[in-house]
One Martini backbone bead per residue (centre of mass of N, CA, C, O) as a GRO file, in nm:
protein
  374
    1MET     BB    1   2.082   4.819   0.812
    2SER     BB    2   1.870   4.588   0.809
    3SER     BB    3   1.819   4.249   0.860
    4GLU     BB    4   1.612   4.216   0.619
    5THR     BB    5   1.865   4.347   0.397
    6GLY     BB    6   2.098   4.191   0.464
    7PRO     BB    7   2.317   3.987   0.485
    8GLY     BB    8   2.146   3.665   0.477
    9ALA     BB    9   1.873   3.733   0.397
   10THR     BB   10   1.575   3.663   0.322
   11ALA     BB   11   1.405   3.622   0.053
   12PRO     BB   12   1.151   3.736  -0.096
   13GLY     BB   13   0.891   3.549  -0.096
   14PRO     BB   14   0.832   3.241  -0.190
   15ARG     BB   15   0.918   2.917  -0.108
   16GLY     BB   16   1.033   2.637  -0.184
   17PRO     BB   17   1.119   2.333  -0.157
   18TRP     BB   18   1.261   2.124   0.046
   19LEU     BB   19   1.606   2.034   0.005
   20PRO     BB   20   1.867   1.868  -0.017
   21ASP     BB   21   2.178   1.858  -0.041
   22PHE     BB   22   2.410   1.838  -0.262
   23PRO     BB   23   2.591   1.580  -0.231
   24TRP     BB   24   2.880   1.666  -0.389
   25ASP     BB   25   2.941   1.905  -0.199
   26SER     BB   26   3.048   1.713   0.041
   27LEU     BB   27   3.356   1.660  -0.123
   28ALA     BB   28   3.550   1.875  -0.094
   29ALA     BB   29   3.781   1.769   0.102
   30GLN     BB   30   3.832   1.504  -0.073
   31THR     BB   31   3.907   1.653  -0.328
   32ALA     BB   32   4.166   1.799  -0.210
   33THR     BB   33   4.317   1.544  -0.139
   34ALA     BB   34   4.323   1.405  -0.420
   35ARG     BB   35   4.471   1.658  -0.562
   36SER     BB   36   4.748   1.614  -0.389
   37HIS     BB   37   4.845   1.401  -0.558
   38PRO     BB   38   5.122   1.374  -0.750
   39ASP     BB   39   4.921   1.209  -0.975
   40GLY     BB   40   4.665   1.300  -0.916
   41ILE     BB   41   4.327   1.278  -0.981
   42VAL     BB   42   4.070   1.027  -0.949
   43ASN     BB   43   3.740   1.041  -1.075
   44LEU     BB   44   3.480   0.815  -0.929
   45SER     BB   45   3.200   0.967  -0.838
   46VAL     BB   46   3.116   1.012  -1.138
   47GLY     BB   47   2.930   0.933  -1.445
   48THR     BB   48   3.157   1.063  -1.658
   49PRO     BB   49   3.210   1.086  -1.957
   50VAL     BB   50   3.545   1.061  -2.148
   51ASP     BB   51   3.471   0.996  -2.421
   52PRO     BB   52   3.416   1.050  -2.733
   53VAL     BB   53   3.199   1.169  -2.960
   54PRO     BB   54   3.084   1.040  -3.198
   55GLU     BB   55   3.114   1.149  -3.521
   56ASN     BB   56   2.827   1.093  -3.631
   57LEU     BB   57   2.697   1.267  -3.415
   58GLN     BB   58   2.827   1.530  -3.466
   59ARG     BB   59   2.712   1.554  -3.762
   60ALA     BB   60   2.425   1.559  -3.690
   61LEU     BB   61   2.420   1.807  -3.512
   62SER     BB   62   2.525   2.002  -3.761
   63ALA     BB   63   2.309   1.944  -3.990
   64VAL     BB   64   2.085   2.143  -3.813
   65ALA     BB   65   2.210   2.440  -3.743
   66ASP     BB   66   2.024   2.620  -3.961
   67GLN     BB   67   1.768   2.586  -3.794
   68PRO     BB   68   1.520   2.841  -3.679
   69GLY     BB   69   1.316   2.676  -3.555
   70TYR     BB   70   1.113   2.510  -3.363
   71PRO     BB   71   1.083   2.240  -3.178
   72ALA     BB   72   0.957   1.945  -3.109
   73THR     BB   73   0.841   1.800  -2.822
   74HIS     BB   74   0.791   1.503  -2.960
   75GLY     BB   75   0.959   1.498  -3.194
   76THR     BB   76   1.069   1.352  -3.453
   77PRO     BB   77   0.969   1.089  -3.630
   78GLU     BB   78   1.262   0.965  -3.664
   79LEU     BB   79   1.318   0.942  -3.353
   80ARG     BB   80   1.081   0.761  -3.278
   81GLU     BB   81   1.149   0.536  -3.471
   82ALA     BB   82   1.424   0.477  -3.382
   83ALA     BB   83   1.337   0.388  -3.077
   84VAL     BB   84   1.160   0.153  -3.164
   85ALA     BB   85   1.388  -0.009  -3.319
   86ALA     BB   86   1.612  -0.014  -3.095
   87LEU     BB   87   1.434  -0.168  -2.872
   88HIS     BB   88   1.401  -0.410  -3.051
   89ARG     BB   89   1.706  -0.484  -3.136
   90ARG     BB   90   1.845  -0.467  -2.840
   91HIS     BB   91   1.565  -0.550  -2.624
   92GLY     BB   92   1.282  -0.696  -2.757
   93VAL     BB   93   1.076  -0.482  -2.815
   94SER     BB   94   0.717  -0.486  -2.852
   95GLY     BB   95   0.445  -0.268  -2.970
   96LEU     BB   96   0.568  -0.003  -3.023
   97VAL     BB   97   0.490   0.333  -3.071
   98PRO     BB   98   0.596   0.643  -3.169
   99ASP     BB   99   0.382   0.813  -2.989
  100ALA     BB  100   0.526   0.655  -2.731
  101VAL     BB  101   0.748   0.870  -2.772
  102MET     BB  102   1.006   1.101  -2.594
  103PRO     BB  103   1.205   1.357  -2.566
  104THR     BB  104   1.470   1.450  -2.345
  105ILE     BB  105   1.668   1.641  -2.113
  106GLY     BB  106   1.756   1.398  -2.053
  107SER     BB  107   1.688   1.217  -1.744
  108LYS     BB  108   1.685   1.402  -1.498
  109GLU     BB  109   1.458   1.603  -1.543
  110LEU     BB  110   1.242   1.372  -1.568
  111VAL     BB  111   1.269   1.272  -1.278
  112ALA     BB  112   1.218   1.528  -1.125
  113TRP     BB  113   0.915   1.597  -1.282
  114LEU     BB  114   0.728   1.352  -1.314
  115PRO     BB  115   0.537   1.398  -1.067
  116THR     BB  116   0.424   1.661  -1.167
  117LEU     BB  117   0.327   1.558  -1.452
  118LEU     BB  118   0.131   1.327  -1.313
  119GLY     BB  119   0.000   1.447  -1.047
  120VAL     BB  120   0.139   1.442  -0.779
  121ARG     BB  121   0.064   1.465  -0.452
  122PRO     BB  122   0.022   1.558  -0.139
  123GLY     BB  123   0.057   1.232   0.027
  124ASP     BB  124   0.166   1.079  -0.154
  125ILE     BB  125   0.341   0.791  -0.292
  126VAL     BB  126   0.689   0.745  -0.348
  127ALA     BB  127   0.856   0.461  -0.473
  128ILE     BB  128   1.175   0.339  -0.384
  129PRO     BB  129   1.455   0.231  -0.353
  130ASP     BB  130   1.681   0.204  -0.094
  131LEU     BB  131   1.874   0.231  -0.328
  132ALA     BB  132   1.922   0.548  -0.484
  133TYR     BB  133   1.876   0.785  -0.686
  134PRO     BB  134   1.826   1.098  -0.562
  135THR     BB  135   1.603   1.219  -0.771
  136TYR     BB  136   1.357   1.065  -0.684
  137GLU     BB  137   1.333   1.223  -0.413
  138VAL     BB  138   1.324   1.509  -0.528
  139GLY     BB  139   1.066   1.486  -0.695
  140ALA     BB  140   0.872   1.429  -0.449
  141LYS     BB  141   0.941   1.690  -0.289
  142ILE     BB  142   0.843   1.901  -0.502
  143VAL     BB  143   0.528   1.792  -0.448
  144GLY     BB  144   0.496   1.658  -0.127
  145ALA     BB  145   0.575   1.373  -0.119
  146GLU     BB  146   0.609   1.052  -0.007
  147VAL     BB  147   0.883   0.844   0.091
  148VAL     BB  148   0.939   0.496  -0.002
  149ARG     BB  149   1.154   0.245   0.084
  150LEU     BB  150   1.243  -0.055  -0.104
  151ALA     BB  151   1.319  -0.354  -0.083
  152PRO     BB  152   1.405  -0.624  -0.209
  153GLY     BB  153   1.093  -0.744  -0.320
  154GLU     BB  154   0.930  -0.510  -0.234
  155LEU     BB  155   0.606  -0.383  -0.228
  156PRO     BB  156   0.392  -0.137  -0.277
  157PRO     BB  157   0.194   0.072  -0.096
  158ALA     BB  158  -0.060   0.215  -0.011
  159GLY     BB  159  -0.065   0.522  -0.197
  160THR     BB  160   0.074   0.464  -0.447
  161ALA     BB  161   0.158   0.674  -0.743
  162LEU     BB  162   0.465   0.592  -0.759
  163LEU     BB  163   0.712   0.362  -0.930
  164TRP     BB  164   1.036   0.292  -0.895
  165LEU     BB  165   1.265   0.152  -1.118
  166ASN     BB  166   1.616  -0.010  -1.123
  167SER     BB  167   1.752  -0.162  -1.433
  168PRO     BB  168   2.014  -0.120  -1.366
  169ALA     BB  169   2.154  -0.015  -1.077
  170ASN     BB  170   2.171   0.285  -0.885
  171PRO     BB  171   2.465   0.179  -0.737
  172THR     BB  172   2.473  -0.169  -0.743
  173GLY     BB  173   2.404  -0.335  -1.014
  174ARG     BB  174   2.124  -0.447  -0.991
  175VAL     BB  175   1.925  -0.726  -1.153
  176LEU     BB  176   1.609  -0.758  -1.277
  177GLY     BB  177   1.388  -0.974  -1.347
  178ALA     BB  178   1.107  -1.033  -1.513
  179GLN     BB  179   0.937  -1.127  -1.254
  180GLN     BB  180   1.006  -0.882  -1.081
  181LEU     BB  181   0.889  -0.679  -1.285
  182ALA     BB  182   0.602  -0.801  -1.292
  183ASP     BB  183   0.522  -0.779  -0.993
  184SER     BB  184   0.551  -0.464  -0.976
  185VAL     BB  185   0.345  -0.404  -1.192
  186ARG     BB  186   0.107  -0.550  -1.070
  187ALA     BB  187   0.093  -0.402  -0.811
  188ALA     BB  188   0.058  -0.108  -0.914
  189ARG     BB  189  -0.204  -0.164  -1.072
  190GLU     BB  190  -0.375  -0.229  -0.810
  191LEU     BB  191  -0.307   0.086  -0.709
  192GLY     BB  192  -0.283   0.299  -0.954
  193ALA     BB  193   0.009   0.313  -1.051
  194VAL     BB  194   0.303   0.439  -1.169
  195VAL     BB  195   0.559   0.310  -1.382
  196ALA     BB  196   0.922   0.383  -1.347
  197SER     BB  197   1.183   0.286  -1.562
  198ASP     BB  198   1.524   0.286  -1.512
  199GLU     BB  199   1.739   0.234  -1.823
  200CYS     BB  200   2.042   0.353  -1.862
  201TYR     BB  201   2.201   0.055  -1.824
  202LEU     BB  202   2.096  -0.175  -2.019
  203ALA     BB  203   2.372  -0.203  -2.209
  204LEU     BB  204   2.541  -0.303  -1.916
  205GLY     BB  205   2.592  -0.620  -1.920
  206TRP     BB  206   2.795  -0.873  -1.737
  207GLU     BB  207   2.642  -1.108  -1.529
  208ALA     BB  208   2.372  -1.000  -1.667
  209GLU     BB  209   2.050  -0.965  -1.823
  210PRO     BB  210   1.884  -0.717  -1.916
  211VAL     BB  211   1.548  -0.590  -1.862
  212SER     BB  212   1.276  -0.457  -1.994
  213VAL     BB  213   0.960  -0.340  -1.899
  214LEU     BB  214   0.869  -0.371  -2.217
  215HIS     BB  215   0.884  -0.665  -2.223
  216PRO     BB  216   0.690  -0.944  -2.284
  217SER     BB  217   0.789  -1.090  -2.011
  218VAL     BB  218   0.638  -0.875  -1.824
  219SER     BB  219   0.417  -0.779  -2.051
  220SER     BB  220   0.150  -0.734  -2.283
  221ASP     BB  221   0.157  -0.427  -2.179
  222PHE     BB  222   0.186  -0.056  -2.111
  223ARG     BB  223   0.006  -0.008  -1.873
  224GLY     BB  224   0.140   0.233  -1.655
  225VAL     BB  225   0.422   0.256  -1.833
  226LEU     BB  226   0.763   0.373  -1.803
  227ALA     BB  227   1.054   0.432  -1.987
  228VAL     BB  228   1.391   0.538  -1.905
  229HIS     BB  229   1.627   0.711  -2.107
  230SER     BB  230   1.986   0.724  -2.195
  231LEU     BB  231   2.288   0.857  -2.389
  232SER     BB  232   2.527   0.927  -2.199
  233LYS     BB  233   2.660   0.625  -2.184
  234SER     BB  234   2.633   0.480  -2.461
  235SER     BB  235   2.714   0.774  -2.642
  236ASN     BB  236   2.833   1.029  -2.498
  237LEU     BB  237   2.575   1.257  -2.431
  238ALA     BB  238   2.578   1.440  -2.169
  239GLY     BB  239   2.625   1.730  -2.304
  240TYR     BB  240   2.345   1.715  -2.469
  241ARG     BB  241   2.092   1.608  -2.342
  242ALA     BB  242   1.995   1.278  -2.387
  243GLY     BB  243   1.658   1.152  -2.417
  244PHE     BB  244   1.387   0.906  -2.316
  245ILE     BB  245   1.036   0.813  -2.351
  246ALA     BB  246   0.850   0.494  -2.297
  247GLY     BB  247   0.503   0.338  -2.360
  248ASP     BB  248   0.243   0.465  -2.257
  249PRO     BB  249   0.042   0.655  -2.458
  250ASP     BB  250  -0.126   0.815  -2.246
  251LEU     BB  251   0.124   0.907  -2.074
  252VAL     BB  252   0.272   1.050  -2.283
  253ALA     BB  253   0.042   1.254  -2.366
  254ARG     BB  254   0.036   1.398  -2.094
  255VAL     BB  255   0.325   1.488  -2.061
  256LEU     BB  256   0.336   1.643  -2.344
  257GLU     BB  257   0.135   1.874  -2.274
  258LEU     BB  258   0.298   1.993  -2.042
  259ARG     BB  259   0.565   2.042  -2.193
  260LYS     BB  260   0.454   2.240  -2.388
  261HIS     BB  261   0.377   2.462  -2.171
  262ALA     BB  262   0.687   2.460  -2.043
  263GLY     BB  263   0.926   2.413  -2.262
  264MET     BB  264   1.023   2.100  -2.278
  265ILE     BB  265   1.282   2.109  -2.519
  266VAL     BB  266   1.455   1.962  -2.752
  267PRO     BB  267   1.698   2.042  -2.942
  268ARG     BB  268   1.718   1.975  -3.274
  269PRO     BB  269   2.019   1.877  -3.294
  270VAL     BB  270   1.982   1.662  -3.064
  271GLN     BB  271   1.764   1.499  -3.213
  272GLU     BB  272   1.956   1.414  -3.432
  273ALA     BB  273   2.162   1.259  -3.260
  274ILE     BB  274   1.963   1.055  -3.142
  275SER     BB  275   1.886   0.924  -3.405
  276ALA     BB  276   2.180   0.835  -3.468
  277ALA     BB  277   2.224   0.655  -3.215
  278LEU     BB  278   1.961   0.462  -3.257
  279SER     BB  279   2.090   0.370  -3.559
  280ASP     BB  280   2.359   0.283  -3.398
  281ASP     BB  281   2.544  -0.004  -3.265
  282ALA     BB  282   2.861   0.014  -3.288
  283HIS     BB  283   2.922   0.232  -3.062
  284VAL     BB  284   2.794   0.092  -2.825
  285SER     BB  285   2.979  -0.152  -2.825
  286ALA     BB  286   3.259   0.004  -2.816
  287GLN     BB  287   3.190   0.128  -2.524
  288ARG     BB  288   3.148  -0.136  -2.373
  289GLU     BB  289   3.429  -0.238  -2.404
  290LEU     BB  290   3.567  -0.019  -2.243
  291TYR     BB  291   3.421  -0.076  -1.977
  292ALA     BB  292   3.511  -0.370  -1.955
  293ALA     BB  293   3.821  -0.313  -1.937
  294ARG     BB  294   3.814  -0.146  -1.688
  295ARG     BB  295   3.668  -0.352  -1.500
  296ALA     BB  296   3.897  -0.561  -1.526
  297VAL     BB  297   4.102  -0.390  -1.357
  298LEU     BB  298   3.946  -0.268  -1.107
  299ARG     BB  299   3.824  -0.500  -0.949
  300PRO     BB  300   4.075  -0.676  -0.866
  301ALA     BB  301   4.221  -0.431  -0.727
  302LEU     BB  302   4.016  -0.403  -0.495
  303GLU     BB  303   4.025  -0.692  -0.385
  304ALA     BB  304   4.328  -0.689  -0.318
  305ALA     BB  305   4.264  -0.440  -0.113
  306GLY     BB  306   3.988  -0.547   0.053
  307PHE     BB  307   3.736  -0.562  -0.129
  308ARG     BB  308   3.395  -0.597  -0.173
  309ILE     BB  309   3.187  -0.697  -0.429
  310GLU     BB  310   2.848  -0.608  -0.487
  311HIS     BB  311   2.685  -0.720  -0.727
  312SER     BB  312   2.753  -0.561  -1.033
  313GLN     BB  313   2.627  -0.708  -1.293
  314ALA     BB  314   2.572  -0.392  -1.382
  315GLY     BB  315   2.693  -0.117  -1.513
  316LEU     BB  316   2.902   0.176  -1.408
  317TYR     BB  317   2.959   0.026  -1.137
  318LEU     BB  318   3.105  -0.033  -0.803
  319TRP     BB  319   3.002  -0.214  -0.509
  320ALA     BB  320   3.169  -0.134  -0.212
  321THR     BB  321   3.362  -0.294   0.067
  322ARG     BB  322   3.541  -0.296   0.400
  323GLY     BB  323   3.333  -0.247   0.665
  324ASP     BB  324   3.323   0.042   0.671
  325ASP     BB  325   3.268   0.334   0.678
  326ALA     BB  326   3.206   0.522   0.406
  327TRP     BB  327   3.374   0.773   0.483
  328GLN     BB  328   3.634   0.616   0.558
  329THR     BB  329   3.668   0.518   0.255
  330VAL     BB  330   3.685   0.790   0.121
  331ASP     BB  331   3.934   0.884   0.268
  332TRP     BB  332   4.127   0.659   0.189
  333LEU     BB  333   4.115   0.706  -0.111
  334ALA     BB  334   4.188   1.013  -0.118
  335GLN     BB  335   4.488   0.962  -0.010
  336ARG     BB  336   4.526   0.815  -0.313
  337GLY     BB  337   4.359   1.001  -0.537
  338ILE     BB  338   4.055   0.874  -0.486
  339LEU     BB  339   3.725   0.947  -0.607
  340VAL     BB  340   3.426   0.877  -0.419
  341ALA     BB  341   3.106   0.751  -0.333
  342PRO     BB  342   2.902   0.741  -0.081
  343GLY     BB  343   2.622   0.536  -0.003
  344THR     BB  344   2.456   0.776   0.146
  345PHE     BB  345   2.357   0.913  -0.122
  346TYR     BB  346   2.133   0.656  -0.160
  347GLY     BB  347   2.112   0.578   0.149
  348PRO     BB  348   2.111   0.421   0.462
  349ALA     BB  349   2.215   0.127   0.334
  350GLY     BB  350   2.510   0.276   0.239
  351ASP     BB  351   2.709   0.297   0.508
  352ARG     BB  352   2.932   0.049   0.388
  353HIS     BB  353   2.966   0.204   0.099
  354VAL     BB  354   3.072   0.239  -0.227
  355ARG     BB  355   3.106   0.426  -0.538
  356ILE     BB  356   3.238   0.309  -0.846
  357ALA     BB  357   3.359   0.428  -1.136
  358LEU     BB  358   3.441   0.367  -1.494
  359THR     BB  359   3.490   0.687  -1.557
  360ALA     BB  360   3.787   0.652  -1.715
  361THR     BB  361   4.064   0.634  -1.828
  362ASP     BB  362   4.288   0.398  -1.873
  363GLU     BB  363   4.523   0.548  -1.721
  364ARG     BB  364   4.351   0.606  -1.461
  365ILE     BB  365   4.280   0.322  -1.392
  366ALA     BB  366   4.565   0.218  -1.371
  367ALA     BB  367   4.645   0.407  -1.138
  368VAL     BB  368   4.459   0.283  -0.929
  369ALA     BB  369   4.576  -0.005  -0.936
  370LYS     BB  370   4.860   0.094  -0.841
  371ARG     BB  371   4.783   0.234  -0.569
  372LEU     BB  372   4.631  -0.026  -0.441
  373GLY     BB  373   4.928  -0.188  -0.449
  374GLU     BB  374   5.103   0.009  -0.241
   0.00000   0.00000   0.00000
């Protein structure tokens, strides 16, 4: 057998873009350590919802399970109208029209493929926060664009085709005010860049009130702006892959046409669940209270154990440091059965921090507090 056909040989045909290793794969050793704890692992490394899907959303999902036809890529009229109403009711967004809303298969696929869908080319710049959700960078690399990381308050450079904003931010929980958002939108427009604002944690403000990029205090129109929303956190629909984008009608129309060709369609039952979730604020408030209670237990326990919590004014995570190397802190916590994500997953500036999720049951959060106090 020749080396060209033997085990480990490179598969024939063209290769896709080079991408970094999936970050969480590198936590295998720490995961094993944490699992060996006598009381079991508490996994706070990923923001995975643990609470049940609300019953009314489950009913909505099953209500259209008998429909055999293809769903609309643009989403049902009811879904788009529900999104417009929810953004107005919950976040004060006005002037949005239903045609400028489109459901997505969760938010991660949209983040990864948005540069492609917008026609970002090799050599263009995709500007992202200095500490950022890794998929912003992945989406840029898929199209061969250059990634530029921006410090807080830094504006995008010439050559930028796409500017990612994220408030409340993952991983830091930093909240951008309306003026900061407005300055970024204005700078992007001067460069002819599209602004994509990741607003997946908008409903989870703790010490600051997050503002949507679509709010009238940011701009009088939506030109060149898209807001990205997820129902994974606010409605526990991570398993449904439920999200949507809204904003500039022309941009939504462009993205829609390409998604039609590519078959990027949200299943009809999930569209029904999205509509139900966007029409019901009670379950969002109830879920928010659960996270607030867990945060109220976890934050003081970490501080009593010598951690400093920075930013974290909103969102689903605590951005914490002991002043040590991030991986040393990951190891220290893993020895106590607690798995967290090193800040380096989100950029070089996170080398002294860890991201700690609030997504564990009340019992597991209490277990973390107990272990930190021993």
